C-alpha positions as CSV (number, residue, x, y, z in Angstrom):
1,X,19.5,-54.1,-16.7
2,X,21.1,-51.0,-16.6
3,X,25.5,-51.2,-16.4
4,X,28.0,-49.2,-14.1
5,X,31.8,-49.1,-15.0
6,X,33.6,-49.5,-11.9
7,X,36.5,-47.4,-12.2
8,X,39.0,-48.4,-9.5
9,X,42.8,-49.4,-9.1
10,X,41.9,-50.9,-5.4
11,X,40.5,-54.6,-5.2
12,X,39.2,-54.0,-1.7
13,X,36.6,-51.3,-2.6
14,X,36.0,-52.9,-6.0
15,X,34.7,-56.2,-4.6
16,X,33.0,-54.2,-1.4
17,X,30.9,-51.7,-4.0
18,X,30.8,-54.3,-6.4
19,X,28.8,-56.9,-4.1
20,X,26.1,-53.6,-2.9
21,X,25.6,-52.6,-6.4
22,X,25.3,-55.8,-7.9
23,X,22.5,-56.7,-5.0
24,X,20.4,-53.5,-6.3
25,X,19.7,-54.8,-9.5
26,X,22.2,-53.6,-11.7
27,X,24.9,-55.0,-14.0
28,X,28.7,-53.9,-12.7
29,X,31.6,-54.0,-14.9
30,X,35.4,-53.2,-13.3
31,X,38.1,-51.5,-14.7
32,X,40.9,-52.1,-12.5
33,X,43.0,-48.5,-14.1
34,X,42.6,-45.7,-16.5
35,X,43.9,-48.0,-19.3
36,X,41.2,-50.4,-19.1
37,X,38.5,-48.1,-18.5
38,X,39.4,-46.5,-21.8
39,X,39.9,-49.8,-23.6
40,X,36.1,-51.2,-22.0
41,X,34.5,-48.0,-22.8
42,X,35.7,-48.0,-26.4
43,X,33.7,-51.4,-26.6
44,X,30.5,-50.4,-24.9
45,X,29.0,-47.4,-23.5
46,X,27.8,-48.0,-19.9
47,X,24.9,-46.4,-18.3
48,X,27.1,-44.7,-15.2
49,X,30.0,-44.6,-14.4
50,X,32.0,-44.3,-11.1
51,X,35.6,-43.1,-11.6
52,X,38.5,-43.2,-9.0
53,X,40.6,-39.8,-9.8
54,X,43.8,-41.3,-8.5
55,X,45.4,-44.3,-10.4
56,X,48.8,-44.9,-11.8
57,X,49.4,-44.5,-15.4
58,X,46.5,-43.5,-16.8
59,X,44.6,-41.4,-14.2
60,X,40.8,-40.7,-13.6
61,X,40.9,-37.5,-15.3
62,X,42.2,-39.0,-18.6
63,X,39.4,-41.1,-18.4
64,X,37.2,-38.3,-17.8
65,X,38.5,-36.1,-20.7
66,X,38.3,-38.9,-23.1
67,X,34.9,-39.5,-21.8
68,X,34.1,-35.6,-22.4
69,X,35.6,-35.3,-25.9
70,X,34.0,-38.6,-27.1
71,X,31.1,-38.2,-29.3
72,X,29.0,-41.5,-28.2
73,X,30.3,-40.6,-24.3
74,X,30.2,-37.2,-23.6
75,X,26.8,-37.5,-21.8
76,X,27.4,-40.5,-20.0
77,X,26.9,-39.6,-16.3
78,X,30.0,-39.6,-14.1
79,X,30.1,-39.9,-10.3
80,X,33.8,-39.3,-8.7
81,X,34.7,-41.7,-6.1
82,X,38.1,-40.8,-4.8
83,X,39.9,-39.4,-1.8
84,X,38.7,-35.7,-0.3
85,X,42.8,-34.4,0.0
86,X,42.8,-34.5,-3.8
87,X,41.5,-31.3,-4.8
88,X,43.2,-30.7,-7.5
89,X,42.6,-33.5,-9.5
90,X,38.8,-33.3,-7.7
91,X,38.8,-29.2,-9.7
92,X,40.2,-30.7,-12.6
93,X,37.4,-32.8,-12.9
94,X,34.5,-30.6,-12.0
95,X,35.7,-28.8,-15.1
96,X,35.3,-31.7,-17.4
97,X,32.3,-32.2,-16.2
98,X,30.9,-34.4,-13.4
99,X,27.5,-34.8,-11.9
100,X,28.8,-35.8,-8.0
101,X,31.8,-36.1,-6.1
102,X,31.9,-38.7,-3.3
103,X,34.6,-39.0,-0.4
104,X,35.7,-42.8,-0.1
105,X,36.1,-42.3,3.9
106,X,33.0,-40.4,4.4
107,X,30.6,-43.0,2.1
108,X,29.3,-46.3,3.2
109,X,27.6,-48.4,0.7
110,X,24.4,-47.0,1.3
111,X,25.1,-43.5,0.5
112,X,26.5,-44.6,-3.4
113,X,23.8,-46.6,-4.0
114,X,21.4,-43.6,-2.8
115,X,23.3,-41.7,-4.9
116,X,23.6,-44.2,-8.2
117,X,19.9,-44.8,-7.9
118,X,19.0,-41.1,-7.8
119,X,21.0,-40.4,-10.7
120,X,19.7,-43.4,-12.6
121,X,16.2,-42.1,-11.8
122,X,16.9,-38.9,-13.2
123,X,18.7,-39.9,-16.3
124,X,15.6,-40.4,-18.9
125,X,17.1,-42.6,-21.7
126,X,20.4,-45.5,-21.3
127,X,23.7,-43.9,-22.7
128,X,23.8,-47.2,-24.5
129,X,20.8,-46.4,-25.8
130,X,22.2,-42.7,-26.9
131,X,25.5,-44.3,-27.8
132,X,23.9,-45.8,-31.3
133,X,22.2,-42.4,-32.2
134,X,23.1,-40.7,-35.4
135,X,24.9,-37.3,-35.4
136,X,22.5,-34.6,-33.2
137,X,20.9,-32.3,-35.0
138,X,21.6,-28.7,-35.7
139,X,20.7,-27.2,-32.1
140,X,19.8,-24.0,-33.6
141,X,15.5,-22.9,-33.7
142,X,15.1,-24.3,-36.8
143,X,17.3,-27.0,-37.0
144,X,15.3,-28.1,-33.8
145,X,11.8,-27.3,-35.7
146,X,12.7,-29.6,-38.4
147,X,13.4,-32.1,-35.9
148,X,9.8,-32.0,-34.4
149,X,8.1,-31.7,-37.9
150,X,10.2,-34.8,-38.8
151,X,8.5,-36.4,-35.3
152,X,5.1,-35.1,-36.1
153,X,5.5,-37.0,-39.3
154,X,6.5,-40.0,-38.6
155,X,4.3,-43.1,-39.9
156,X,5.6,-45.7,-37.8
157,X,6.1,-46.6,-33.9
158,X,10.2,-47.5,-34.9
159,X,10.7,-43.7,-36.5
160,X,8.8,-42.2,-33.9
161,X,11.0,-44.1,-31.4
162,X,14.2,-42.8,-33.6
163,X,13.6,-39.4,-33.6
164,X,12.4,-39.3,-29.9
165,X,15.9,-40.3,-29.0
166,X,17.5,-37.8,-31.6
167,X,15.5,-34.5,-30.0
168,X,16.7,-36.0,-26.4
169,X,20.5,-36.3,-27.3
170,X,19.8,-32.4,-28.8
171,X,18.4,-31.6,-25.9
172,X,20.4,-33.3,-22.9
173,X,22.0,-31.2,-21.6
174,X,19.4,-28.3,-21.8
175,X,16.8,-31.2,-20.1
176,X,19.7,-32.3,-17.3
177,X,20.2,-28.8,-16.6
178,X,16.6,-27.8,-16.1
179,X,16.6,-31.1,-14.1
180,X,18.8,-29.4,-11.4
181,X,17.1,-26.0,-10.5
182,X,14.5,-25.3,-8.3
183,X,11.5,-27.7,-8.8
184,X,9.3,-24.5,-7.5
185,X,10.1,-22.7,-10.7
186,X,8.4,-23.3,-13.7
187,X,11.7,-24.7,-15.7
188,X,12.2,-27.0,-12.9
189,X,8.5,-28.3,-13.4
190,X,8.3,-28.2,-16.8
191,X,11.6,-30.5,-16.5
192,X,10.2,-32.9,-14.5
193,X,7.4,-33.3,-16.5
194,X,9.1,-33.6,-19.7
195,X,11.1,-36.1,-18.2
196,X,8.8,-38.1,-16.8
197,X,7.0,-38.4,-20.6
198,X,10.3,-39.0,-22.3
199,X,10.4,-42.5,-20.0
200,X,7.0,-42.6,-20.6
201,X,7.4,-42.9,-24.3
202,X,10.8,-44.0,-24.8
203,X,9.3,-47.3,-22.5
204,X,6.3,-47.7,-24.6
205,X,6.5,-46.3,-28.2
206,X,3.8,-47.6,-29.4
207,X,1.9,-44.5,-27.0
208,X,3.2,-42.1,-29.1
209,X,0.1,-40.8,-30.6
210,X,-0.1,-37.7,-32.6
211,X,-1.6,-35.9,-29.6
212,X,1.5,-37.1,-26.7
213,X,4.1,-35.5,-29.8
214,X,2.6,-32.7,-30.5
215,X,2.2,-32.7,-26.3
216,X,6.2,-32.8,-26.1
217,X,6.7,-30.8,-28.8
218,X,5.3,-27.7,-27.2
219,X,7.1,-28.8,-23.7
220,X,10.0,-28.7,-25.2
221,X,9.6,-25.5,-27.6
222,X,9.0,-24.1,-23.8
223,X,12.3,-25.3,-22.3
224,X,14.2,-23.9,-25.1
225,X,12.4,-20.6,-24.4
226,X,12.6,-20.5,-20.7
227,X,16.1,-21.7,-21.5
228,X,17.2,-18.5,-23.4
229,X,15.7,-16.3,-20.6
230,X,18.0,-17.4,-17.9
231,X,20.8,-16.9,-20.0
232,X,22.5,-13.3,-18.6
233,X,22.6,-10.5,-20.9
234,X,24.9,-7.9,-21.3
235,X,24.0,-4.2,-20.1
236,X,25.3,-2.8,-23.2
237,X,23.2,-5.6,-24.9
238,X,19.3,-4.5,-23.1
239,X,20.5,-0.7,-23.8
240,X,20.9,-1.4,-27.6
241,X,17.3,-3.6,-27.9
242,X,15.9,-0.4,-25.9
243,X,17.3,2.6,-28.5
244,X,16.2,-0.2,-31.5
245,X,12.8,-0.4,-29.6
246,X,12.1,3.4,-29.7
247,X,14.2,4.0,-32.7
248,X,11.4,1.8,-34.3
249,X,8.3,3.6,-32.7
């Protein structure tokens, strides 16, 4: 059963959301202000959370920064659940980092749980899952090729299983990103697909033959390629490969 932190200094919407979310399946813990939100996420890392930006003391963004600059956090998914007329703390947040902002007056209970189960369906492995993973690995080409040789090798379903959930904390945010453009374009596919086989195998490690890793092995080699592409270049930058190009014919 997956676990939302209910972020929320008002008992009224607490117990309202609370109730919908609880009906859907999934396990709801409360935090009733920033203080103990920090204090509950120190003792476990949820798989969502929903944050109220506006609370005394400790506010929503405080919880969101030390969500952000938490190692065992910093992915967790964060929907904002607060009041439209506070855009600055709403800009403020967008800037640490959030994946939606709902308007309490403007969202019934149907429209968070569309959105909560969305987001869970697009989120590939728990963040309590992620939360136990050793340090990521060196992002770099070849710290991310060692990675996959040490997944190629790997003798037993449990290391096989390890590793898988190393190369997806490496790659999260790449992956999340992907998961966001255009499903028309071949990042967006290839995201979708890669997703779809890290539940796959993440679910059932036990399939993770030499043929499905070497599968997402090249899947992901691909994302990191497409990956650099979309990054923009500088025009001084494409005139200095150009001169190097003929310089070297």
């Amino acid at each position: 059963m997956k676990t939302i932190l209910f972020i929320d200094d008002d008992p009224v919407v607490t117990a309202l959301y609370r109730n919908c979310l609880k009906n859907e399946g999934f396990d709801i813990q409360i935090a009733a202000d920033g203080a103990e939100a920090a204090e509950k996420l120190r003792q476990r890392c949820p798989d969502l959370a929903i944050l109220d930006l506006n609370m005394p003391g400790v506010s929503g963004v405080d919880v969101l920064r030390v969500i952000r600059t938490t190692p065992q956090l910093k992915h967790l998914p964060v929907i904002v659940f607060s009041s439209g007329y506070m855009l600055p703390l709403v800009k403020e947040a967008e800037q640490l980092g959030i994946h939606c902002m709902l308007t309490k007056s403007a969202c019934p209970p149907k429209k968070l749980i569309a959105q909560v189960n969305d987001l869970m369906s697009r989120t590939t492995i728990p963040a309590s899952a992620l939360a136990s993973v050793e340090a990521v690995a060196d992002r770099s080409a070849a710290g991310m090729r060692g990675l996959f040789d040490q997944f190629a090798a790997a003798a037993d379903s449990s290391g096989r299983h390890r590793i898988l959930l190393i190369i997806y904390k490496s790659l999260m945010e790449s992956l999340q990103e992907a998961l966001m453009t255009d499903e028309e374009t071949p990042r967006g596919r290839l995201s979708r697909a890669l997703d779809a086989m890290f539940k796959d195998l993440y679910s059932h490690p036990d399939h993770i033959t030499a043929s499905a890793q070497q599968t997402l092995i090249r899947g992901l080699s691909r994302l990191i390629q497409l990956e650099e592409e979309a990054r923009p270049v500088l025009e001084s930058e494409l005139a200095l490969k150009d001169l190097l190009r003929s310089l070297d014919d």
